[in-house]
Amino acid sequence: MRSVRIGIIGLGNMGTAHAQYISEGKVLGAELVAVCDINKERLEWARHHFEEGVQCFEAVEDLLAFDGLDAVMICTLHYTHPDYAIKAFSHGLHVLIEKPAGVYTKQVREMNEAARKSGLVFGIMYNQRTNPLYVKLREMVTSGELGEIRRTNWIITDWYRSQSYYDSGDWRATWSGEGGGVLLNQCPHQLDLWQWVIGMMPKRVRSFCSFGKYRDIEVEDEVTAYLEYENGATGVFITSIAEAPGTNRLEVIGDKGKVVVENDQINFWQLQMSESEFNRVNTEKFARPKSREVPLTVPKEESGHHVITQNWIEAMTKGTPLIAPGEEGINGLTLSNAMYLSTWTEDWVQLPIDDDIYYEQLQKKIAQSTLA
Amino acid sequence: MRSVRIGIIGLGNMGTAHAQYISEGKVLGAELVAVCDINKERLEWARHHFEEGVQCFEAVEDLLAFDGLDAVMICTLHYTHPDYAIKAFSHGLHVLIEKPAGVYTKQVREMNEAARKSGLVFGIMYNQRTNPLYVKLREMVTSGELGEIRRTNWIITDWYRSQSYYDSGDWRATWSGEGGGVLLNQCPHQLDLWQWVIGMMPKRVRSFCSFGKYRDIEVEDEVTAYLEYENGATGVFITSIAEAPGTNRLEVIGDKGKVVVENDQINFWQLQMSESEFNRVNTEKFARPKSREVPLTVPKEESGHHVITQNWIEAMTKGTPLIAPGEEGINGLTLSNAMYLSTWTEDWVQLPIDDDIYYEQLQKKIAQSTLA
């Protein structure tokens, strides 16, 4: 079988990394045939760095029109992902986008619709979905081992960024350039994992974003969000770029036990009898359900980007199910869009959010920006 | 010097325990001379159990009128603390109340005013203020070692209570009987410690209480509260009576480091340079402030109730400052009152809360109750 011929759009940090490992043959059945970047220096570097056969384009349109391609990876600025993906589908190309799926759900929904109509393979680079810790936790939820989910709490404050980071590019941390702060740039993996491991999206969100509290930026640098789910479960998500040393601790409570993922470990306390059952049968005033800590071993394997790329290739060549279907990129984005909207409107946001209202509010923020 | 002659009002679990250790001579300079309970069986038990000289009263008024008393400990139902305390002050008696200070701030403010006017010694049984873990944390905040406080997160879900607990008394978990659920009955220590260790009360609160979600009760069994402070700090407080095994984890982030109190341990990560200073001088895009974990040793000593009682006695006899002044009982109560009020009004609550509005809302809940 012929290798899948890959084009990479955008040679920033991520695009370069993907181009590199593919050109080194680390993805079976894939071949790097084209790259694209508007930055002439990056392109010149690519011309010398990759094999002679690799086509180098300055314009995305030219790469997409190149007829030696089967698939593209889109690694450009957040805002452009949906537009380029839609164009790629119209050229009959399979697509893998970097996260986040986009900046606002309206454009991402259009992308998903285009993907669906095209019948092509559409993936998103949620490589943390291969992290054995979260894979294990998801299995425990899916299998029913944890029981009905009641509460989650994710404190993810180890995304330290100093002012010098924000000053390193004037598109950074602006509504027009990136469309958000820590939620959109640092947290997409956690926001995706959060809904993926428990298999639920909330029904409503109340959120408290601080904009430019610890840094001279217009977007958010600290967030506390409270979520409610259809089954009665609640969730809290806390993030910050100004804490050191940060915390990365996910606690998930089910009717049958508790899991904590922290410090690259997963800890599980299993109840002898589910809490709801215990509550039903217990007659002693101060008795508590008995639990034991169950040792869990999870593989130490790397949760690399190439695993997602390999899976995407196999979805094309063998029909393997995608680990991270592109259409699911809207879930994490919906969470962050809802968190902004709740802060801006000082109110609950019901899910699914109203795409148009969010889009309008975002345009307002861009228009009101004193930057760029 | 003559011993301080103590009367104990209410011989429930706590009143009995206090009477016991005082009568056993465990509080230097104190003597149990009277007890009081409306329950005749309890009183009969007391008559046989304590020394002959101990007076046994059925009516609080009779105990208060007894002229052989210097001080009283009030260990009755929550609602009655302020009323009895005010009466005790009017009899010239020093007072130590059990927590919570009361059920609503309006009555507690009146009690505090009466205490102030009386000039008598007024304490509250916040014995957790002697827990070496929180004493240490408070010292670190007070001394400036942690730097300006930025964020706190307390997950205190190890207050497991089954339905059989709630069914054990028909006053339990009712607005009229106890005036609240987990916040008022199980969490007073944590709510006090929270404001005591960081030395700050919030300026506003947004809270989400679930009433009777996991138990057949009318008051709250699960709470998530979000707080904002004048200095920009944020805080989250999460509690539940339906989780097993529960969590008790307090995280406090300052400009100079992070402290986590969990599993009877206190862990401290100290920054080499404060975060704000690092942020000002750093020029590398992805650099983070350096930190090291500092081993802390805290004494393992018991944080017993008798320590608070002893301190209260010494405040009377030697002028020793109180560990837990009674007037400070209003702080933790204000937090829980604000958490209810925010949930009921679906809105922010500014602090200090409006005592009258809270009182009216509580009366409404009592009037609407289908119980009692």
XYZ file of C-alpha atoms in Angstrom:
744
model
C 0.000 0.000 0.000
C 1.266 3.451 -0.880
C 2.216 5.741 2.010
C -0.192 8.500 2.979
C 1.262 11.735 1.573
C 1.217 14.440 4.231
C 1.365 18.211 3.936
C 2.010 20.352 6.988
C 0.509 23.811 7.205
C 2.424 26.071 9.585
C 5.992 25.493 10.741
C 5.813 26.889 14.239
C 6.833 24.785 17.238
C 4.231 22.081 16.694
C 4.243 21.977 12.879
C 8.025 21.667 12.875
C 7.918 18.857 15.432
C 5.337 16.913 13.409
C 7.252 17.454 10.145
C 10.403 16.263 11.839
C 9.196 12.936 13.197
C 7.244 12.132 10.036
C 10.255 12.876 7.840
C 12.307 10.643 10.130
C 9.943 7.776 9.371
C 8.488 7.552 12.873
C 4.940 7.249 11.581
C 4.439 4.007 9.684
C 2.681 4.397 6.370
C 3.150 8.166 6.256
C 5.386 10.334 4.142
C 6.107 14.065 4.390
C 5.637 15.565 0.936
C 4.895 19.244 1.517
C 5.169 22.039 4.055
C 3.855 25.571 4.102
C 4.650 28.733 6.056
C 4.221 32.440 5.402
C 7.519 33.083 7.150
C 10.228 32.992 4.463
C 13.000 32.150 6.912
C 11.098 29.131 8.233
C 10.494 28.024 4.677
C 14.138 28.465 3.741
C 15.097 26.411 6.789
C 12.634 23.702 5.681
C 14.043 23.688 2.143
C 17.484 22.799 3.500
C 16.344 20.623 6.330
C 13.934 18.177 4.691
C 14.534 15.838 1.771
C 14.592 17.332 -1.694
C 11.223 15.911 -2.655
C 9.413 17.870 0.058
C 7.529 20.745 -1.575
C 7.733 24.106 0.174
C 4.851 26.547 -0.174
C 4.378 30.066 1.061
C 0.619 30.157 0.544
C -1.783 27.663 2.092
C -3.878 27.727 -1.090
C -0.890 26.565 -3.127
C -0.199 23.663 -0.791
C -3.869 22.642 -0.846
C -3.914 22.789 -4.653
C -0.828 20.567 -4.918
C -2.089 17.290 -6.320
C 0.466 15.030 -4.687
C -1.246 15.163 -1.281
C -3.597 12.863 0.643
C -3.813 14.633 3.958
C -2.821 17.776 5.854
C -1.902 18.668 9.386
C -2.987 22.187 10.348
C -0.601 23.799 12.822
C -1.268 27.499 12.329
C -2.721 30.133 14.670
C -5.873 29.057 16.521
C -8.210 31.292 14.558
C -7.258 29.751 11.219
C -7.836 26.062 12.005
C -11.498 25.855 10.894
C -11.016 27.898 7.736
C -8.033 25.858 6.548
C -9.694 22.590 7.538
C -12.828 23.452 5.541
C -10.665 24.327 2.522
C -8.710 21.093 2.891
C -11.899 19.014 2.965
C -13.049 20.744 -0.204
C -9.798 19.553 -1.820
C -10.594 16.000 -0.699
C -7.842 15.952 1.901
C -7.930 14.194 5.265
C -7.230 16.594 8.123
C -5.514 16.588 11.506
C -5.743 19.906 13.353
C -3.714 21.169 16.257
C -5.622 22.112 19.376
C -7.656 24.119 20.112
C -10.148 23.284 17.362
C -10.673 27.001 16.876
C -11.448 30.072 18.922
C -15.252 30.152 18.904
C -17.783 27.366 18.511
C -19.565 28.963 15.535
C -16.588 28.422 13.225
C -15.821 25.015 14.725
C -19.377 23.839 14.133
C -19.016 24.849 10.471
C -15.761 22.882 10.300
C -17.419 19.833 11.837
C -20.255 20.075 9.347
C -17.780 20.249 6.454
C -15.925 17.244 7.856
C -19.117 15.232 8.166
C -20.161 16.023 4.599
C -16.724 15.198 3.217
C -16.533 11.709 4.705
C -12.794 12.279 5.128
C -10.781 11.374 8.237
C -10.716 14.293 10.660
C -8.571 14.198 13.773
C -7.364 16.603 16.453
C -4.018 16.558 18.245
C -5.296 15.677 21.711
C -2.216 13.620 22.480
C -2.976 13.647 26.216
C -5.741 11.168 25.410
C -2.952 8.600 25.161
C -1.600 9.444 28.627
C -1.986 6.138 30.525
C -3.190 7.923 33.681
C -6.231 9.425 31.977
C -6.779 6.349 29.805
C -7.016 4.309 33.009
C -9.361 6.781 34.683
C -11.609 6.840 31.630
C -11.744 3.030 31.592
C -12.784 3.045 35.243
C -15.626 5.437 34.493
C -16.718 3.717 31.284
C -16.687 0.245 32.828
C -18.780 1.423 35.757
C -16.031 0.643 38.264
C -16.261 4.161 39.744
C -20.048 4.222 39.655
C -22.173 7.248 38.817
C -19.982 10.370 38.781
C -20.798 12.883 41.515
C -18.047 15.464 41.657
C -14.820 16.406 39.919
C -12.186 18.972 40.836
C -9.289 19.894 38.590
C -6.672 22.305 39.895
C -4.305 22.894 36.979
C -2.084 25.776 37.925
C 1.259 24.570 36.628
C 1.058 26.583 33.418
C 3.463 29.251 34.643
C 3.980 32.074 32.150
C 5.848 35.268 32.979
C 5.351 38.664 31.389
C 8.323 37.960 29.115
C 6.364 35.124 27.507
C 3.459 37.441 26.748
C 5.823 40.130 25.471
C 7.446 37.685 23.018
C 4.784 38.205 20.341
C 2.249 40.989 20.020
C -0.510 38.622 18.922
C -0.133 36.759 22.212
C -2.788 37.071 24.876
C -5.018 39.305 22.765
C -8.648 38.728 21.801
C -7.821 39.325 18.153
C -4.601 37.332 18.043
C -5.336 34.250 20.141
C -8.917 34.713 21.239
C -8.153 34.017 24.888
C -5.553 33.370 27.538
C -4.759 30.384 29.725
C -8.003 28.569 28.848
C -7.415 28.732 25.114
C -3.642 28.421 24.975
C -2.552 26.290 27.915
C -5.648 24.341 29.026
C -7.141 22.759 25.876
C -5.760 19.339 26.844
C -7.226 19.453 30.343
C -10.570 20.810 29.154
C -10.779 17.979 26.647
C -9.646 15.307 29.104
C -12.073 16.542 31.717
C -15.134 15.835 29.567
C -13.523 12.802 27.934
C -12.624 10.873 31.110
C -16.055 11.318 32.694
C -17.944 11.074 29.401
C -20.182 14.026 30.216
C -20.564 17.650 29.261
C -22.167 19.948 31.846
C -25.644 21.377 31.443
C -24.619 24.775 32.803
C -21.513 26.760 33.769
C -20.816 29.670 36.146
C -17.321 30.959 35.806
C -15.036 33.629 37.214
C -12.174 34.689 34.930
C -9.656 37.325 35.992
C -8.439 39.334 33.032
C -4.910 40.678 33.333
C -4.782 40.323 37.106
C -1.197 39.106 37.389
C 0.109 40.047 33.928
C -0.149 43.036 31.671
C -2.523 41.300 29.225
C -6.154 41.756 28.198
C -7.155 38.090 28.401
C -7.557 35.814 31.423
C -4.640 34.710 33.597
C -6.684 33.010 36.337
C -9.986 31.130 36.248
C -12.337 29.373 38.644
C -15.292 27.643 37.002
C -18.190 25.749 38.540
C -20.169 23.256 36.448
C -23.375 21.311 36.927
C -24.269 18.135 35.048
C -27.581 16.597 34.098
C -27.119 13.716 36.580
C -26.607 16.126 39.483
C -22.810 15.953 39.479
C -20.804 19.129 40.058
C -17.342 20.108 38.880
C -14.744 22.767 39.577
C -11.893 23.805 37.284
C -9.170 26.137 38.510
C -6.270 27.408 36.456
C -3.640 30.130 36.694
C -0.429 31.125 34.955
C 0.947 32.991 37.964
C 1.512 30.257 40.541
C 4.713 28.475 41.390
C 5.167 25.671 41.954
C 1.843 24.872 40.333
C -0.596 22.092 41.121
C -2.006 19.541 38.687
C -4.541 17.531 40.645
C -7.705 15.916 39.304
C -10.106 14.401 41.821
C -13.076 12.367 40.601
C -15.691 11.049 43.015
C -18.085 8.328 41.976
C -20.730 6.401 43.843
C -18.269 3.516 44.151
C -15.060 5.308 45.048
C -12.607 8.119 44.521
C -9.719 8.663 42.108
C -6.991 11.287 42.386
C -4.550 11.905 39.538
C -1.591 13.946 40.772
C 2.212 13.895 40.524
C 2.096 11.446 37.578
C 0.225 8.944 39.711
C -3.302 7.668 39.833
C -4.731 6.666 43.220
C -7.971 4.784 43.648
C -10.022 4.229 46.801
C -12.708 1.634 46.198
C -15.819 1.288 48.321
C -16.825 -2.141 49.569
C -20.434 -1.206 48.885
C -21.535 1.745 46.760
C -22.243 4.893 48.768
C -25.899 5.001 47.704
C -26.401 1.362 48.714
C -24.584 1.892 52.028
C -26.742 4.912 52.750
C -29.855 2.852 52.063
C -29.006 -0.055 54.363
C -26.950 1.531 57.144
C -28.657 2.000 60.511
C -25.746 3.281 62.617
C -25.688 7.020 63.226
C -22.027 7.721 62.504
C -21.034 4.774 60.307
C -19.151 5.352 57.044
C -18.803 3.155 53.956
C -15.695 0.994 54.138
C -13.063 1.587 51.495
C -9.646 0.283 50.554
C -6.917 1.791 48.440
C -6.463 -0.314 45.323
C -2.958 -0.234 43.843
C -3.136 0.640 40.152
C -0.338 0.112 37.727
C -0.367 2.017 34.504
C 2.212 1.765 31.746
C 4.912 4.438 31.781
C 4.890 4.835 28.013
C 5.276 8.221 26.372
C 2.067 9.879 25.366
C 3.642 11.429 22.294
C 2.116 13.334 19.439
C 3.250 10.659 17.002
C 0.779 8.205 18.567
C -2.104 10.466 17.539
C -0.607 10.965 14.085
C -0.099 7.213 13.670
C -3.681 6.557 14.721
C -4.929 9.156 12.232
C -2.975 7.442 9.432
C -4.413 4.053 10.422
C -7.898 5.509 10.457
C -7.333 6.298 6.749
C -5.610 3.085 5.806
C -7.305 0.496 8.030
C -10.431 2.159 9.323
C -9.069 2.173 12.901
C -11.288 4.289 15.188
C -9.765 7.674 15.988
C -8.496 8.269 19.511
C -9.341 11.940 19.110
C -11.970 12.600 16.418
C -11.739 16.182 15.181
C -15.455 16.719 15.802
C -14.839 16.312 19.525
C -12.619 19.387 19.574
C -15.772 21.418 20.038
C -16.324 20.002 23.533
C -13.294 21.494 25.241
C -13.770 24.708 23.274
C -17.395 24.905 24.380
C -16.214 24.708 27.986
C -13.783 27.594 27.575
C -16.246 29.679 25.510
C -18.852 29.119 28.238
C -16.359 30.163 30.918
C -15.703 33.481 29.169
C -19.371 34.072 28.442
C -20.403 33.412 32.041
C -17.803 35.898 33.282
C -18.787 38.539 30.737
C -22.506 38.175 31.363
C -22.072 37.616 35.126
C -24.546 34.765 34.824
C -25.036 31.078 34.228
C -24.393 29.810 30.717
C -26.544 26.905 29.554
C -24.960 24.315 27.289
C -24.783 23.928 24.379
C -23.924 27.616 24.217
C -25.503 29.957 21.710
C -22.772 30.144 19.047
C -23.960 33.489 17.704
C -24.084 35.183 21.076
C -20.579 34.016 21.895
C -19.321 35.157 18.507
C -20.867 38.605 18.979
C -19.420 38.983 22.476
C -15.986 37.996 21.242
C -16.186 40.532 18.410
C -17.049 43.163 20.999
C -13.950 42.269 23.015
C -11.835 42.511 19.874
C -13.374 45.858 18.955
C -12.858 47.222 22.479
C -9.242 46.071 22.614
C -6.715 48.836 23.067
C -4.028 46.519 21.698
C -3.123 45.496 18.160
C -6.366 32.278 94.140
C -9.842 30.746 94.221
C -10.786 28.443 91.367
C -13.094 29.761 88.676
C -16.515 28.261 89.338
C -17.993 26.876 86.145
C -21.564 26.091 85.181
C -22.324 24.041 82.110
C -25.502 24.641 80.167
C -26.552 21.638 78.098
C -25.377 18.079 78.710
C -25.319 16.774 75.160
C -22.169 15.220 73.698
C -20.030 18.330 74.069
C -21.416 19.649 77.355
C -20.933 16.241 78.947
C -17.371 16.024 77.683
C -16.492 19.469 79.050
C -18.159 18.708 82.412
C -16.235 15.462 82.593
C -12.709 16.781 82.072
C -13.295 19.815 84.295
C -14.664 17.639 87.108
C -11.609 15.402 86.689
C -9.377 18.400 87.401
C -7.897 18.604 83.919
C -8.340 22.371 83.716
C -6.113 24.112 86.246
C -7.840 26.769 88.285
C -11.328 25.656 87.280
C -14.021 23.881 89.221
C -17.313 22.401 88.033
C -20.051 23.695 90.309
C -23.255 23.451 88.282
C -24.830 21.793 85.264
C -28.140 22.274 83.539
C -30.246 20.256 81.099
C -33.934 20.147 80.254
C -33.673 16.384 79.833
C -34.468 14.830 83.215
C -32.607 11.611 82.465
C -29.427 13.499 81.626
C -29.801 15.496 84.800
C -30.388 12.375 86.856
C -27.243 10.871 85.321
C -25.337 14.049 86.219
C -26.603 13.937 89.803
C -25.075 10.492 90.269
C -22.026 11.024 88.147
C -20.542 14.274 89.426
C -19.489 15.181 92.965
C -22.193 15.999 95.446
C -21.476 19.711 95.450
C -22.320 20.078 91.763
C -25.699 21.794 91.457
C -28.096 20.336 88.910
C -30.643 22.638 87.274
C -33.434 21.937 84.846
C -33.906 25.567 83.782
C -31.145 27.730 82.352
C -32.544 30.712 84.247
C -32.095 28.891 87.565
C -28.495 28.046 86.783
C -27.783 31.638 85.757
C -29.403 32.936 88.954
C -27.293 30.638 91.139
C -24.882 32.927 92.939
C -22.014 30.483 93.301
C -20.931 30.849 89.655
C -18.181 32.802 87.888
C -18.545 31.543 84.362
C -20.651 29.348 82.066
C -20.058 27.133 79.080
C -22.995 27.103 76.670
C -23.385 23.752 74.925
C -27.027 23.797 73.843
C -28.629 23.836 70.387
C -27.087 26.317 67.925
C -30.039 28.698 67.946
C -29.860 29.247 71.702
C -26.179 30.242 72.056
C -26.624 34.025 71.644
C -29.697 34.252 73.852
C -28.110 32.309 76.707
C -24.816 34.152 76.321
C -26.550 37.533 76.541
C -28.384 36.398 79.664
C -25.158 35.110 81.197
C -23.404 38.428 80.580
C -26.282 40.221 82.278
C -25.634 38.024 85.324
C -21.975 39.079 85.252
C -20.769 35.658 84.101
C -17.861 34.957 81.790
C -18.932 32.866 78.797
C -17.536 30.149 76.560
C -19.894 29.076 73.776
C -19.816 25.958 71.660
C -19.582 26.491 67.904
C -21.261 27.718 65.816
C -21.681 31.106 67.474
C -25.328 31.021 66.432
C -27.407 30.440 63.349
C -27.699 33.921 61.870
C -25.415 36.945 62.165
C -28.141 39.263 63.485
C -28.365 37.414 66.801
C -24.614 36.868 66.973
C -23.960 40.573 66.488
C -26.268 41.274 69.424
C -24.356 38.736 71.502
C -21.038 40.334 70.561
C -22.373 43.737 71.530
C -23.513 42.411 74.906
C -20.106 40.819 75.438
C -18.331 44.059 74.612
C -20.477 46.071 76.998
C -20.052 43.534 79.795
C -16.276 43.539 79.760
C -16.416 39.836 80.655
C -14.276 37.126 79.079
C -16.022 35.668 76.048
C -14.613 32.661 74.233
C -15.741 30.155 71.593
C -14.825 26.479 71.394
C -12.745 26.652 68.217
C -10.392 23.961 69.451
C -9.019 23.381 65.946
C -7.197 26.703 66.361
C -4.792 24.713 68.537
C -4.148 22.127 65.804
C -0.388 22.497 65.149
C -0.890 22.184 61.362
C -3.090 25.261 61.153
C -1.130 27.105 63.831
C 1.978 26.627 61.675
C 0.227 27.730 58.502
C -1.133 30.828 60.238
C 2.354 31.712 61.494
C 3.691 31.431 57.943
C 1.046 33.828 56.687
C 1.322 36.258 59.603
C 5.117 36.390 59.460
C 5.062 37.103 55.742
C 6.896 33.870 54.928
C 4.205 32.898 52.389
C 3.937 36.390 50.951
C 0.707 38.040 49.832
C -2.078 35.425 49.669
C -3.378 34.761 46.160
C -5.558 31.682 46.220
C -6.917 29.115 48.640
C -8.781 25.872 48.005
C -10.326 23.790 50.738
C -11.915 20.472 49.826
C -13.457 19.158 53.029
C -15.629 16.225 52.111
C -14.843 13.828 54.917
C -17.950 14.709 56.908
C -19.799 11.573 55.901
C -23.318 11.373 57.275
C -25.855 8.745 56.220
C -29.620 9.080 56.235
C -29.706 7.247 59.562
C -27.797 10.146 61.145
C -30.383 12.625 59.904
C -33.223 10.370 60.990
C -31.834 10.191 64.548
C -33.459 13.446 65.632
C -36.310 15.332 64.014
C -34.704 18.714 64.691
C -31.692 17.608 62.639
C -31.104 19.087 59.221
C -34.084 21.417 59.417
C -34.116 25.198 59.047
C -36.025 25.562 62.282
C -34.046 23.015 64.298
C -30.452 23.583 63.253
C -30.647 26.411 60.767
C -28.572 24.623 58.163
C -26.801 21.436 57.129
C -23.166 20.564 56.551
C -22.018 24.205 56.667
C -23.561 24.898 60.045
C -23.128 21.535 61.720
C -19.990 19.947 60.348
C -17.930 22.804 58.853
C -17.757 25.542 61.519
C -14.164 24.621 62.384
C -13.014 24.768 58.767
C -14.893 27.989 58.043
C -13.254 29.578 61.072
C -9.799 28.224 60.299
C -10.067 29.320 56.696
C -10.412 33.019 57.608
C -8.148 32.675 60.654
C -5.098 31.160 58.921
C -5.092 33.685 56.083
C -6.245 36.587 58.266
C -8.758 37.795 55.698
C -12.493 37.763 55.145
C -13.692 37.907 51.535
C -15.355 40.955 50.045
C -17.897 38.886 48.126
C -19.177 35.325 47.829
C -20.904 33.322 45.074
C -22.036 29.962 46.269
C -23.825 26.860 45.069
C -25.529 24.787 47.758
C -27.417 21.600 46.939
C -30.340 21.085 49.281
C -31.269 17.479 49.940
C -29.481 16.146 46.856
C -28.066 12.992 48.417
C -30.181 12.783 51.584
C -33.837 13.198 52.393
C -33.315 16.546 54.173
C -34.315 20.145 53.488
C -30.916 21.712 54.164
C -27.684 21.510 52.185
C -25.664 18.304 51.812
C -23.145 19.590 49.238
C -21.623 23.029 48.679
C -19.210 24.725 46.314
C -18.414 28.337 47.177
C -16.240 30.861 45.365
C -14.854 33.871 47.244
C -13.054 37.046 46.242
C -10.905 39.114 48.583
C -10.029 42.788 48.648
C -6.396 42.092 47.683
C -7.456 40.169 44.545
C -7.111 36.709 46.083
C -9.696 34.036 45.294
C -10.856 31.057 47.298
C -12.897 27.908 46.804
C -14.581 25.859 49.532
C -16.112 22.487 48.743
C -17.920 20.262 51.191
C -20.193 17.232 51.085
C -21.605 14.660 53.497
C -22.079 12.012 50.801
C -18.548 11.162 49.731
C -16.410 8.270 50.845
C -13.588 8.205 51.497
C -13.663 11.985 51.866
C -10.926 14.504 51.194
C -9.590 17.130 53.590
C -7.121 19.196 51.613
C -6.320 22.867 52.087
C -4.080 24.530 49.507
C -2.842 28.072 50.097
C -0.831 29.922 47.459
C 1.154 32.996 48.352
C 3.498 35.188 46.373
C 6.417 33.384 48.026
C 5.281 29.778 47.901
C 2.623 27.146 48.363
C 1.337 25.192 51.355
C -0.820 22.080 51.292
C -2.357 20.668 54.469
C -3.606 17.128 53.853
C -3.457 13.738 55.574
C -2.352 15.302 58.883
C 0.676 16.794 57.159
C 1.716 20.252 56.124
C 3.868 20.625 53.017
C 5.600 23.829 52.019
C 7.210 24.753 48.720
C 9.229 27.937 49.065
C 10.205 30.152 46.147
C 13.790 31.330 45.852
C 12.467 34.699 44.731
C 8.865 35.840 45.120
C 6.709 35.216 42.075
C 6.013 38.912 41.536
C 9.721 39.745 41.698
C 10.614 36.848 39.377
C 7.995 37.993 36.912
C 9.459 41.501 36.971
C 13.070 40.525 36.313
C 12.799 37.379 34.209
C 13.555 37.712 30.496
C 13.350 34.067 29.377
C 10.160 33.093 27.602
C 9.426 29.832 29.395
C 11.353 30.234 32.665
C 9.671 29.478 36.003
C 10.507 30.623 39.524
C 12.731 28.129 41.315
C 11.301 26.483 44.407
C 12.319 23.917 46.977
C 10.257 21.815 49.327
C 11.025 22.871 52.891
C 10.574 20.133 55.496
C 8.331 21.368 58.289
C 8.033 19.710 61.643
C 5.019 20.478 63.739
C 4.323 19.065 67.200
C 2.012 16.068 67.270
C 0.213 17.240 70.381
C -3.530 16.800 70.824
C -5.605 19.774 69.888
C -8.131 19.072 72.602
C -11.061 21.074 73.832
C -9.470 21.386 77.262
C -6.739 23.618 75.786
C -9.378 26.171 74.790
C -11.092 25.871 78.176
C -7.764 26.290 79.990
C -6.955 29.346 77.898
C -10.391 30.833 78.683
C -9.769 30.320 82.416
C -6.347 31.973 82.160
C -7.870 34.893 80.276
C -9.995 35.465 83.384
C -7.291 34.840 85.977
C -4.149 36.145 84.280
C -5.355 38.244 81.396
C -3.917 35.779 78.854
C -5.115 36.633 75.320
C -7.831 34.294 74.068
C -6.942 31.809 71.358
C -10.528 32.000 70.123
C -12.311 35.193 71.193
C -16.084 34.701 71.129
C -16.546 37.801 68.991
C -14.692 36.050 66.153
C -17.387 33.388 65.943
C -19.246 35.723 63.642
C -16.623 35.328 60.911
C -17.176 31.666 60.099
C -20.917 32.138 60.532
C -20.868 35.062 58.116
C -19.238 32.802 55.541
C -21.924 30.131 55.860
C -24.764 32.695 55.974
C -23.344 34.266 52.816
C -23.136 30.874 51.127
C -26.828 30.209 51.749
C -27.844 33.712 50.765
C -25.917 33.578 47.490
C -27.577 30.286 46.596
C -31.058 31.540 47.505
C -30.676 34.810 45.650
C -28.678 33.264 42.780
C -26.306 36.188 43.037
C -23.171 37.568 44.621
C -23.331 38.419 48.306
C -21.211 41.354 49.455
C -19.613 41.166 52.900
C -20.375 42.054 55.587
C -23.787 40.599 54.814
C -26.993 42.443 55.567
C -28.044 40.802 58.844
C -31.697 41.688 58.412
C -31.967 40.333 54.887
C -30.386 37.066 55.942
C -32.676 36.824 58.944
C -35.759 37.405 56.767
C -34.672 34.824 54.216
C -34.042 32.267 56.934
C -37.488 32.912 58.432
C -38.963 32.327 54.991
C -37.207 28.960 54.761
C -38.505 28.027 58.191
C -42.032 29.100 57.251
C -41.907 27.177 53.981
C -40.605 24.019 55.629
C -42.837 20.989 55.318
C -41.038 19.410 58.274
C -41.134 20.085 61.997
